[in-house]
Tab-separated table of C-alpha atoms in Angstrom:
chain	number	residue	atom	x	y	z
A	39	MET	CA	32.304	-26.174	-36.632
A	40	ASP	CA	30.971	-23.190	-34.771
A	41	ILE	CA	30.025	-23.424	-31.153
A	42	ARG	CA	26.309	-22.976	-31.688
A	43	SER	CA	25.794	-25.900	-34.033
A	44	LEU	CA	28.193	-27.941	-31.883
A	45	GLU	CA	26.020	-27.181	-28.866
A	46	THR	CA	22.908	-28.258	-30.751
A	47	ASP	CA	24.498	-31.516	-31.917
A	48	LEU	CA	25.986	-32.449	-28.559
A	49	ARG	CA	22.832	-31.558	-26.691
A	50	THR	CA	20.723	-33.720	-28.988
A	51	LEU	CA	23.068	-36.640	-28.312
A	52	MET	CA	22.976	-35.987	-24.559
A	53	LEU	CA	19.187	-35.907	-24.466
A	54	ALA	CA	19.009	-39.155	-26.433
A	55	GLY	CA	21.567	-40.700	-24.066
A	56	LEU	CA	19.519	-39.621	-21.069
A	57	ASP	CA	16.573	-41.437	-22.603
A	58	GLY	CA	18.660	-44.598	-22.744
A	59	ASP	CA	20.137	-44.443	-26.255
A	60	ALA	CA	23.541	-46.134	-25.817
A	61	ARG	CA	24.790	-45.295	-29.312
A	62	ALA	CA	24.060	-41.579	-28.878
A	63	HIS	CA	25.799	-41.726	-25.508
A	64	ARG	CA	28.903	-43.266	-27.063
A	65	THR	CA	28.960	-40.709	-29.878
A	66	LEU	CA	28.632	-37.922	-27.332
A	67	LEU	CA	31.484	-39.193	-25.144
A	68	THR	CA	33.723	-39.736	-28.175
A	69	GLY	CA	32.970	-36.234	-29.444
A	70	LEU	CA	33.570	-34.682	-26.037
A	71	SER	CA	36.815	-36.546	-25.466
A	72	SER	CA	38.600	-34.823	-28.360
A	73	HIS	CA	37.527	-31.371	-27.129
A	74	LEU	CA	38.489	-32.239	-23.586
A	75	ARG	CA	41.876	-33.529	-24.764
A	76	ALA	CA	42.678	-30.297	-26.624
A	77	TYR	CA	41.552	-28.236	-23.633
A	78	PHE	CA	43.503	-30.162	-20.992
A	79	LYS	CA	46.642	-30.395	-23.131
A	80	ARG	CA	46.610	-26.641	-23.628
A	81	ARG	CA	46.111	-25.953	-19.929
A	82	LEU	CA	48.648	-28.488	-18.707
A	83	ALA	CA	51.283	-27.467	-21.270
A	84	ARG	CA	51.508	-24.087	-19.513
A	85	ILE	CA	52.709	-25.715	-16.328
A	86	GLY	CA	54.882	-28.221	-18.102
A	87	ARG	CA	52.834	-31.377	-17.721
A	88	GLY	CA	52.545	-33.967	-20.396
A	89	GLU	CA	50.026	-35.727	-22.563
A	90	ALA	CA	49.509	-38.710	-20.285
A	91	ASP	CA	48.366	-36.367	-17.513
A	92	ALA	CA	45.965	-34.732	-19.948
A	93	GLU	CA	44.623	-38.148	-20.913
A	94	ASP	CA	44.061	-39.038	-17.256
A	95	LEU	CA	42.015	-35.869	-16.914
A	96	VAL	CA	40.042	-36.633	-20.074
A	97	GLN	CA	39.100	-40.014	-18.628
A	98	GLU	CA	38.287	-38.651	-15.167
A	99	THR	CA	36.056	-36.038	-16.773
A	100	LEU	CA	34.295	-38.546	-19.029
A	101	MET	CA	33.715	-40.726	-16.001
A	102	ALA	CA	32.267	-37.774	-14.061
A	103	ILE	CA	30.064	-36.832	-17.016
A	104	HIS	CA	28.825	-40.411	-17.210
A	105	THR	CA	28.219	-41.033	-13.509
A	106	ARG	CA	26.695	-37.588	-12.902
A	107	ARG	CA	24.474	-37.433	-15.969
A	108	HIS	CA	21.462	-36.833	-13.736
A	109	THR	CA	22.827	-33.400	-12.746
A	110	TYR	CA	22.341	-32.062	-16.269
A	111	ASP	CA	19.290	-29.823	-16.500
A	112	ARG	CA	17.625	-30.613	-19.824
A	113	THR	CA	16.296	-27.106	-20.176
A	114	GLN	CA	19.824	-25.645	-20.189
A	115	PRO	CA	22.595	-25.673	-22.807
A	116	LEU	CA	24.997	-28.605	-22.518
A	117	THR	CA	28.410	-27.044	-23.178
A	118	PRO	CA	28.517	-24.910	-19.988
A	119	TRP	CA	27.629	-28.028	-17.966
A	120	VAL	CA	30.481	-29.998	-19.560
A	121	TYR	CA	32.846	-27.075	-19.118
A	122	ALA	CA	31.979	-26.753	-15.407
A	123	ILE	CA	32.807	-30.432	-14.865
A	124	ALA	CA	36.044	-30.217	-16.869
A	125	ARG	CA	37.158	-27.105	-15.014
A	126	TYR	CA	36.356	-28.677	-11.649
A	127	ARG	CA	38.384	-31.777	-12.556
A	128	LEU	CA	41.292	-29.617	-13.764
A	129	ILE	CA	41.381	-27.503	-10.598
A	130	ASP	CA	41.098	-30.626	-8.474
A	131	SER	CA	43.978	-32.232	-10.350
A	132	LEU	CA	46.165	-29.152	-9.966
A	133	ARG	CA	45.353	-28.995	-6.281
A	134	ARG	CA	46.365	-32.623	-5.880
A	135	THR	CA	49.669	-31.905	-7.578
A	136	LYS	CA	50.245	-28.775	-5.499
A	137	ALA	CA	49.818	-26.339	-8.345
A	138	SER	CA	47.248	-23.686	-7.611
A	139	SER	CA	43.936	-22.720	-9.124
A	140	LYS	CA	45.647	-19.501	-10.233
A	141	ASP	CA	47.065	-21.659	-13.004
A	142	VAL	CA	43.545	-22.060	-14.355
A	143	PRO	CA	42.620	-18.814	-16.056
A	144	ILE	CA	39.015	-17.742	-15.903
A	145	ASP	CA	37.859	-18.559	-19.388
A	146	GLU	CA	34.522	-19.314	-20.870
A	147	HIS	CA	32.851	-22.525	-21.792
A	148	VAL	CA	33.464	-21.853	-25.481
A	149	ASP	CA	37.212	-22.191	-24.822
A	150	LEU	CA	36.638	-25.838	-24.191
A	151	PHE	CA	35.148	-26.300	-27.619
A	152	VAL	CA	37.318	-24.169	-29.894
A	153	GLU	CA	39.654	-27.015	-30.726
A	154	ASP	CA	39.549	-30.748	-30.811
A	155	ASP	CA	42.329	-33.272	-30.618
A	156	THR	CA	41.974	-36.911	-31.539
A	157	GLY	CA	45.586	-37.841	-30.848
A	158	ALA	CA	44.862	-40.032	-27.856
A	159	VAL	CA	47.663	-41.504	-25.808
A	160	GLU	CA	47.115	-44.149	-23.184
A	161	SER	CA	46.274	-43.029	-19.690
A	162	GLY	CA	48.067	-44.519	-16.719
A	163	LEU	CA	45.169	-46.901	-16.097
A	164	ASP	CA	45.476	-50.535	-16.937
A	165	LEU	CA	42.177	-52.012	-18.099
A	166	GLU	CA	43.481	-55.580	-18.154
A	167	ARG	CA	44.623	-55.266	-14.576
A	168	LEU	CA	41.276	-53.843	-13.576
A	169	LEU	CA	39.438	-56.731	-15.239
A	170	ALA	CA	41.765	-59.200	-13.556
A	171	ARG	CA	40.714	-57.841	-10.185
A	172	LEU	CA	37.034	-58.538	-10.771
A	173	PRO	CA	35.388	-61.843	-9.830
A	174	ALA	CA	35.668	-64.405	-12.657
A	175	LYS	CA	31.948	-64.441	-13.381
A	176	THR	CA	31.690	-60.670	-13.620
A	177	ARG	CA	34.750	-60.578	-15.853
A	178	ARG	CA	33.402	-63.225	-18.198
A	179	THR	CA	30.071	-61.455	-18.525
A	180	ILE	CA	31.726	-58.123	-19.224
A	181	GLN	CA	33.876	-59.709	-21.880
A	182	LEU	CA	30.856	-61.272	-23.535
A	183	VAL	CA	28.984	-57.993	-23.581
A	184	LYS	CA	31.852	-55.644	-24.262
A	185	LEU	CA	34.331	-57.525	-26.391
A	186	ASP	CA	31.964	-59.814	-28.241
A	187	GLY	CA	29.316	-57.131	-28.548
A	188	LEU	CA	26.476	-59.363	-27.403
A	189	SER	CA	23.201	-57.985	-26.119
A	190	THR	CA	22.260	-58.544	-22.497
A	191	HIS	CA	19.926	-61.389	-23.480
A	192	GLU	CA	22.482	-63.124	-25.716
A	193	ALA	CA	25.150	-62.815	-23.047
A	194	ALA	CA	22.737	-64.263	-20.515
A	195	ALA	CA	21.998	-67.242	-22.756
A	196	ARG	CA	25.707	-67.793	-23.475
A	197	SER	CA	26.786	-67.664	-19.841
A	198	GLY	CA	23.757	-69.527	-18.571
A	199	SER	CA	22.490	-66.809	-16.262
A	200	SER	CA	19.547	-64.445	-16.285
A	201	PRO	CA	19.539	-61.075	-18.098
A	202	SER	CA	19.188	-59.282	-14.781
A	203	ALA	CA	22.267	-61.104	-13.448
A	204	VAL	CA	24.161	-59.922	-16.528
A	205	LYS	CA	23.043	-56.375	-15.858
A	206	VAL	CA	24.222	-56.619	-12.262
A	207	SER	CA	27.605	-57.954	-13.386
A	208	VAL	CA	28.096	-55.153	-15.882
A	209	HIS	CA	26.997	-52.654	-13.278
A	210	ARG	CA	29.559	-54.023	-10.809
A	211	GLY	CA	32.274	-53.844	-13.423
A	212	LEU	CA	31.451	-50.225	-14.194
A	213	ARG	CA	31.446	-49.411	-10.513
A	214	ALA	CA	34.893	-50.939	-10.083
A	215	LEU	CA	36.045	-49.001	-13.116
A	216	SER	CA	34.650	-45.723	-11.774
A	217	LEU	CA	36.536	-46.281	-8.522
A	218	LEU	CA	39.722	-46.851	-10.522
A	219	VAL	CA	39.293	-43.742	-12.648
A	220	LYS	CA	38.574	-41.710	-9.533
A	221	PRO	CA	41.083	-38.940	-8.894
A	222	ARG	CA	44.213	-40.452	-7.446
A	223	ASN	CA	47.188	-39.065	-5.715
A	224	PRO	CA	50.023	-38.117	-7.997
A	225	ARG	CA	52.074	-41.128	-8.895
B	90	MET	CA	43.864	-47.678	-20.955
B	91	LYS	CA	42.812	-45.930	-24.123
B	92	THR	CA	40.043	-43.376	-23.837
B	93	ASP	CA	38.111	-45.145	-26.597
B	94	GLU	CA	38.035	-48.258	-24.452
B	95	LEU	CA	36.657	-46.285	-21.549
B	96	VAL	CA	33.971	-44.788	-23.776
B	97	GLU	CA	33.057	-48.259	-25.048
B	98	PHE	CA	32.845	-49.426	-21.493
B	99	LEU	CA	30.637	-46.566	-20.365
B	100	SER	CA	28.255	-47.152	-23.250
B	101	ILE	CA	27.589	-50.836	-22.614
B	102	GLN	CA	24.509	-50.179	-20.602
B	103	VAL	CA	23.007	-46.731	-20.725
B	104	GLU	CA	20.158	-46.492	-18.275
B	105	PRO	CA	17.493	-43.864	-18.951
B	106	VAL	CA	17.541	-40.992	-16.460
B	107	LYS	CA	14.352	-39.187	-15.473
B	108	ALA	CA	14.440	-35.396	-15.806
B	109	THR	CA	13.069	-35.020	-12.281
B	110	TYR	CA	15.543	-37.478	-10.756
B	111	LEU	CA	17.673	-34.943	-8.860
B	112	ARG	CA	14.740	-32.978	-7.458
B	113	ARG	CA	12.878	-36.122	-6.464
B	114	THR	CA	15.870	-37.708	-4.739
B	115	LEU	CA	16.482	-34.503	-2.841
B	116	TRP	CA	12.927	-34.228	-1.541
B	117	LEU	CA	12.740	-37.930	-0.736
B	118	SER	CA	15.982	-37.844	1.254
B	119	LEU	CA	14.876	-34.713	3.053
B	120	ALA	CA	11.611	-36.458	3.938
B	121	VAL	CA	13.579	-39.386	5.384
B	122	GLY	CA	15.762	-36.988	7.388
B	123	ILE	CA	12.702	-35.176	8.704
B	124	GLY	CA	11.072	-38.508	9.570
B	125	VAL	CA	14.105	-39.488	11.641
B	126	THR	CA	14.002	-36.129	13.408
B	127	VAL	CA	10.290	-36.470	14.192
B	128	CYS	CA	11.066	-39.838	15.800
B	129	LEU	CA	13.871	-38.179	17.762
B	130	MET	CA	11.491	-35.449	18.885
B	131	LEU	CA	8.894	-37.997	19.991
B	132	ALA	CA	11.565	-39.928	21.894
B	133	LEU	CA	12.838	-36.808	23.656
B	134	PHE	CA	9.622	-34.889	24.315
B	135	GLY	CA	6.779	-37.322	23.650
B	136	VAL	CA	3.664	-36.344	21.725
B	137	PRO	CA	3.253	-32.542	21.903
B	138	THR	CA	0.528	-31.649	24.406
B	139	TYR	CA	1.022	-27.915	24.421
B	140	ALA	CA	-2.274	-26.001	24.639
B	141	PHE	CA	-2.175	-23.095	22.203
B	142	ASP	CA	-4.051	-19.907	23.035
B	143	ALA	CA	-4.686	-17.330	20.318
B	144	ALA	CA	-1.423	-15.423	20.829
B	145	ALA	CA	0.698	-18.593	20.896
B	146	LEU	CA	-1.059	-19.776	17.767
B	147	ARG	CA	-0.063	-16.576	15.992
B	148	ILE	CA	3.577	-16.985	16.960
B	149	GLN	CA	3.425	-20.622	15.920
B	150	ALA	CA	2.015	-19.622	12.532
B	151	VAL	CA	4.878	-17.163	12.052
B	152	SER	CA	7.466	-19.808	13.014
B	153	PHE	CA	5.983	-22.261	10.541
B	154	LEU	CA	5.720	-19.698	7.785
B	155	PHE	CA	9.341	-18.654	8.344
B	156	THR	CA	10.883	-22.128	8.601
B	157	LEU	CA	8.807	-23.818	5.921
B	158	SER	CA	9.368	-21.055	3.373
B	159	LEU	CA	13.108	-21.393	4.046
B	160	VAL	CA	12.866	-25.137	3.432
B	161	ALA	CA	10.920	-24.655	0.192
B	162	ILE	CA	13.129	-21.911	-1.257
B	163	GLY	CA	16.293	-23.567	0.027
B	164	ALA	CA	15.447	-26.894	-1.595
B	165	ARG	CA	14.847	-25.112	-4.862
B	166	PHE	CA	18.245	-23.460	-4.654
B	167	LEU	CA	19.936	-26.670	-3.562
B	168	VAL	CA	18.794	-28.437	-6.732
B	169	ALA	CA	20.467	-25.655	-8.733
B	170	VAL	CA	23.689	-25.572	-6.726
B	171	ALA	CA	23.980	-29.387	-6.804
B	172	ARG	CA	24.538	-29.117	-10.563
B	173	PRO	CA	27.957	-28.111	-11.877
B	174	GLY	CA	28.251	-24.503	-13.028
B	175	GLU	CA	26.722	-21.252	-11.914
B	176	PRO	CA	23.347	-21.510	-10.188
B	177	GLY	CA	20.855	-18.675	-10.590
B	178	TYR	CA	21.054	-16.572	-7.444
B	179	LYS	CA	17.414	-15.467	-7.301
B	180	ALA	CA	16.471	-18.078	-4.707
B	181	LEU	CA	19.386	-16.974	-2.535
B	182	LEU	CA	18.115	-13.386	-2.593
B	183	LEU	CA	14.643	-14.648	-1.756
B	184	MET	CA	16.013	-16.455	1.296
B	185	GLY	CA	17.748	-13.255	2.391
B	186	LEU	CA	14.417	-11.482	2.000
B	187	VAL	CA	12.690	-14.028	4.247
B	188	PHE	CA	15.283	-13.353	6.955
B	189	LEU	CA	14.931	-9.621	6.455
B	190	VAL	CA	11.143	-9.757	6.827
B	191	LEU	CA	11.437	-11.744	10.046
B	192	LEU	CA	14.110	-9.393	11.369
B	193	SER	CA	11.985	-6.323	10.670
B	194	ALA	CA	8.931	-7.946	12.234
B	195	GLY	CA	10.975	-8.836	15.325
B	196	LEU	CA	12.365	-5.320	15.608
B	197	ILE	CA	8.930	-3.743	15.199
B	198	ALA	CA	7.466	-6.033	17.862
B	199	LEU	CA	10.348	-5.111	20.131
B	200	THR	CA	9.886	-1.350	19.714
B	201	LEU	CA	6.140	-1.667	20.319
B	202	SER	CA	6.641	-3.299	23.704
B	203	PRO	CA	7.969	-1.635	26.858
B	204	ARG	CA	11.699	-1.675	27.383
B	205	ALA	CA	11.371	-3.508	30.672
B	206	ALA	CA	9.852	-6.499	28.887
B	207	TRP	CA	12.672	-6.845	26.344
B	208	HIS	CA	14.876	-9.097	28.392
B	209	ALA	CA	12.036	-11.475	29.204
B	210	MET	CA	10.975	-11.523	25.538
B	211	LEU	CA	14.403	-12.329	24.195
B	212	PHE	CA	15.524	-14.706	26.909
B	213	SER	CA	12.386	-16.609	27.778
B	214	PRO	CA	13.355	-19.921	29.380
B	215	GLN	CA	13.437	-21.936	26.127
B	216	TRP	CA	16.348	-20.088	24.562
B	217	SER	CA	18.975	-22.633	25.553
B	218	MET	CA	16.687	-25.419	24.340
B	219	CYS	CA	16.585	-23.737	20.932
B	220	LEU	CA	20.345	-23.505	20.871
B	221	ILE	CA	20.734	-27.214	21.597
B	222	CYS	CA	17.684	-28.775	19.959
B	223	ILE	CA	17.585	-27.007	16.589
B	224	PRO	CA	21.112	-28.133	15.605
B	225	LEU	CA	20.350	-31.566	17.068
B	226	PHE	CA	17.164	-31.808	15.022
B	227	ALA	CA	19.046	-30.563	11.969
B	228	LEU	CA	21.515	-33.463	12.038
B	229	ALA	CA	19.436	-36.095	10.215
B	230	PRO	CA	18.107	-33.793	7.465
B	231	PHE	CA	21.621	-32.414	6.992
B	232	ALA	CA	23.118	-35.882	6.623
B	233	ALA	CA	20.386	-36.773	4.126
B	234	LEU	CA	21.068	-33.681	2.026
B	235	ILE	CA	24.840	-34.248	2.063
B	236	TRP	CA	24.166	-37.791	0.882
B	237	VAL	CA	22.299	-36.402	-2.141
B	238	LEU	CA	24.923	-33.735	-2.832
B	239	ARG	CA	27.716	-36.312	-2.822
B	240	ARG	CA	25.958	-38.070	-5.668
B	241	ALA	CA	25.471	-34.816	-7.543
B	242	ALA	CA	28.231	-32.524	-8.797
B	243	PRO	CA	28.368	-29.323	-6.757
B	244	THR	CA	31.111	-26.956	-7.918
B	245	HIS	CA	30.380	-24.546	-5.030
B	246	PRO	CA	30.836	-26.842	-2.018
B	247	ALA	CA	30.654	-24.162	0.705
B	248	LEU	CA	27.533	-22.580	-0.743
B	249	SER	CA	25.917	-26.009	-1.150
B	250	GLY	CA	26.792	-26.863	2.451
B	251	ALA	CA	25.414	-23.561	3.756
B	252	THR	CA	22.164	-24.129	1.872
B	253	ALA	CA	21.920	-27.683	3.187
B	254	GLY	CA	22.536	-26.248	6.684
B	255	ILE	CA	19.709	-23.720	6.302
B	256	ILE	CA	17.222	-26.313	5.002
B	257	ALA	CA	18.167	-28.815	7.702
B	258	ALA	CA	18.049	-26.276	10.544
B	259	ALA	CA	14.800	-24.750	9.291
B	260	SER	CA	13.100	-28.147	9.179
B	261	GLY	CA	14.600	-28.936	12.606
B	262	ALA	CA	13.235	-25.643	13.944
B	263	ALA	CA	9.776	-26.356	12.497
B	264	ILE	CA	9.695	-29.716	14.280
B	265	PHE	CA	11.096	-28.210	17.488
B	266	SER	CA	8.426	-25.487	17.525
B	267	CYS	CA	5.721	-28.172	17.679
B	268	CYS	CA	6.747	-29.222	21.177
B	269	ILE	CA	8.261	-26.017	22.565
B	270	PRO	CA	6.815	-23.064	20.666
B	271	GLY	CA	8.486	-19.669	20.646
B	272	SER	CA	6.950	-17.114	22.993
B	273	SER	CA	7.300	-13.880	21.016
B	274	LEU	CA	8.305	-12.543	17.622
B	275	PRO	CA	11.681	-11.186	18.787
B	276	PHE	CA	12.386	-14.565	20.374
B	277	VAL	CA	11.690	-16.395	17.108
B	278	THR	CA	13.871	-13.902	15.249
B	279	VAL	CA	16.877	-14.355	17.495
B	280	TRP	CA	16.677	-18.005	18.486
B	281	TYR	CA	15.207	-19.516	15.335
B	282	GLY	CA	16.660	-17.149	12.748
B	283	GLY	CA	19.995	-16.869	14.540
B	284	VAL	CA	20.465	-20.583	15.130
B	285	ILE	CA	19.480	-21.361	11.534
B	286	LEU	CA	22.157	-18.944	10.324
B	287	LEU	CA	24.645	-20.546	12.702
B	288	CYS	CA	23.865	-23.949	11.189
B	289	ALA	CA	24.352	-22.457	7.716
B	290	LEU	CA	27.800	-21.314	8.790
B	291	VAL	CA	28.702	-24.730	10.179
B	292	GLY	CA	27.400	-26.337	6.983
B	293	ALA	CA	29.552	-24.032	4.867
B	294	VAL	CA	32.660	-24.818	6.912
B	295	ILE	CA	32.377	-28.604	7.129
B	296	SER	CA	30.776	-29.454	3.777
B	297	PRO	CA	33.791	-28.984	1.485
B	298	TRP	CA	35.255	-32.037	3.238
B	299	PHE	CA	32.327	-34.186	2.251
B	300	LEU	CA	31.599	-32.714	-1.141
B	301	ARG	CA	34.716	-33.468	-3.161
B	302	TRP	CA	34.114	-35.533	-6.235
């Protein structure tokens, strides 16, 4: 797929996501993750780092894209915005591991999108352990919504709380998750 | 954790985001910062009682025009530089132009007045007040802007910090000029323009600490 039609597709999904369309948002993140994976693997392979490190970066970048959605200017193309975030995360990761930003060649945003890679490995993050750290009520609500695929209202009825309480629980869970996926020191 | 799981997680609840969210948050926070500074000014100096004659009014108009245009252009640029990627640099040039205009006006005013008056013009008694109060008055707006930037995604932290420094110092200077107005054009050039640039420098140096994400 050429970069121009990719840009159009991804941007459409992004705009729908910004208007609150969860399915478009998920499709966008899934689509981006394979491009990000190919990009990070290629960059990290040059300095001899493995696939798990690349996967960590994919997840950090997706998290940044999600939590900083409001910094996307709807009048601009999407791919340079994604590329800027990915590049920032890559440089930050190299800095944390004492490599230098000289290891990141100046390339263009299209380089991020020339390949995709769906061969996901697991990152070093443990979702079960994260869930275990949350308060029981929050955890139960998240499981109802996430694992059982219930809507906010159904989950509220099932757990005997209000829809807004469910929203707060999910929000707390996501916040805890975003703190976990935050850049860490090298293990 | 698998990336698919993360994606699932992030798509549970997708809140709509308003297109104007970033700009609005920035202006709102700046307004809060300026409000705090106005309170600080009232606490330190009380309600301004300065009687303006025609000449003082002219200088005051120039100070306002200078500082408020810096705030307006700077805020515009800050919205751009708070986003990841390359901002357009037109606003930055415009800010340079504002400084240049003030500098030329100050120099012209200086050459038009007798040499003997230069020292008094440049170092009228309020100069040390400017040096202390403008950075002091810039603190709250600066903190407010850093708060917004931390929630955004600046990929040029030093430039973002310098811009935040200029906006904060310019709004501080505007508030300061209400109670202790500048006495001449050259004075405004040196002690407003200069101190604002100094705050930009400080902002550029300290901000990268705060603006990692």
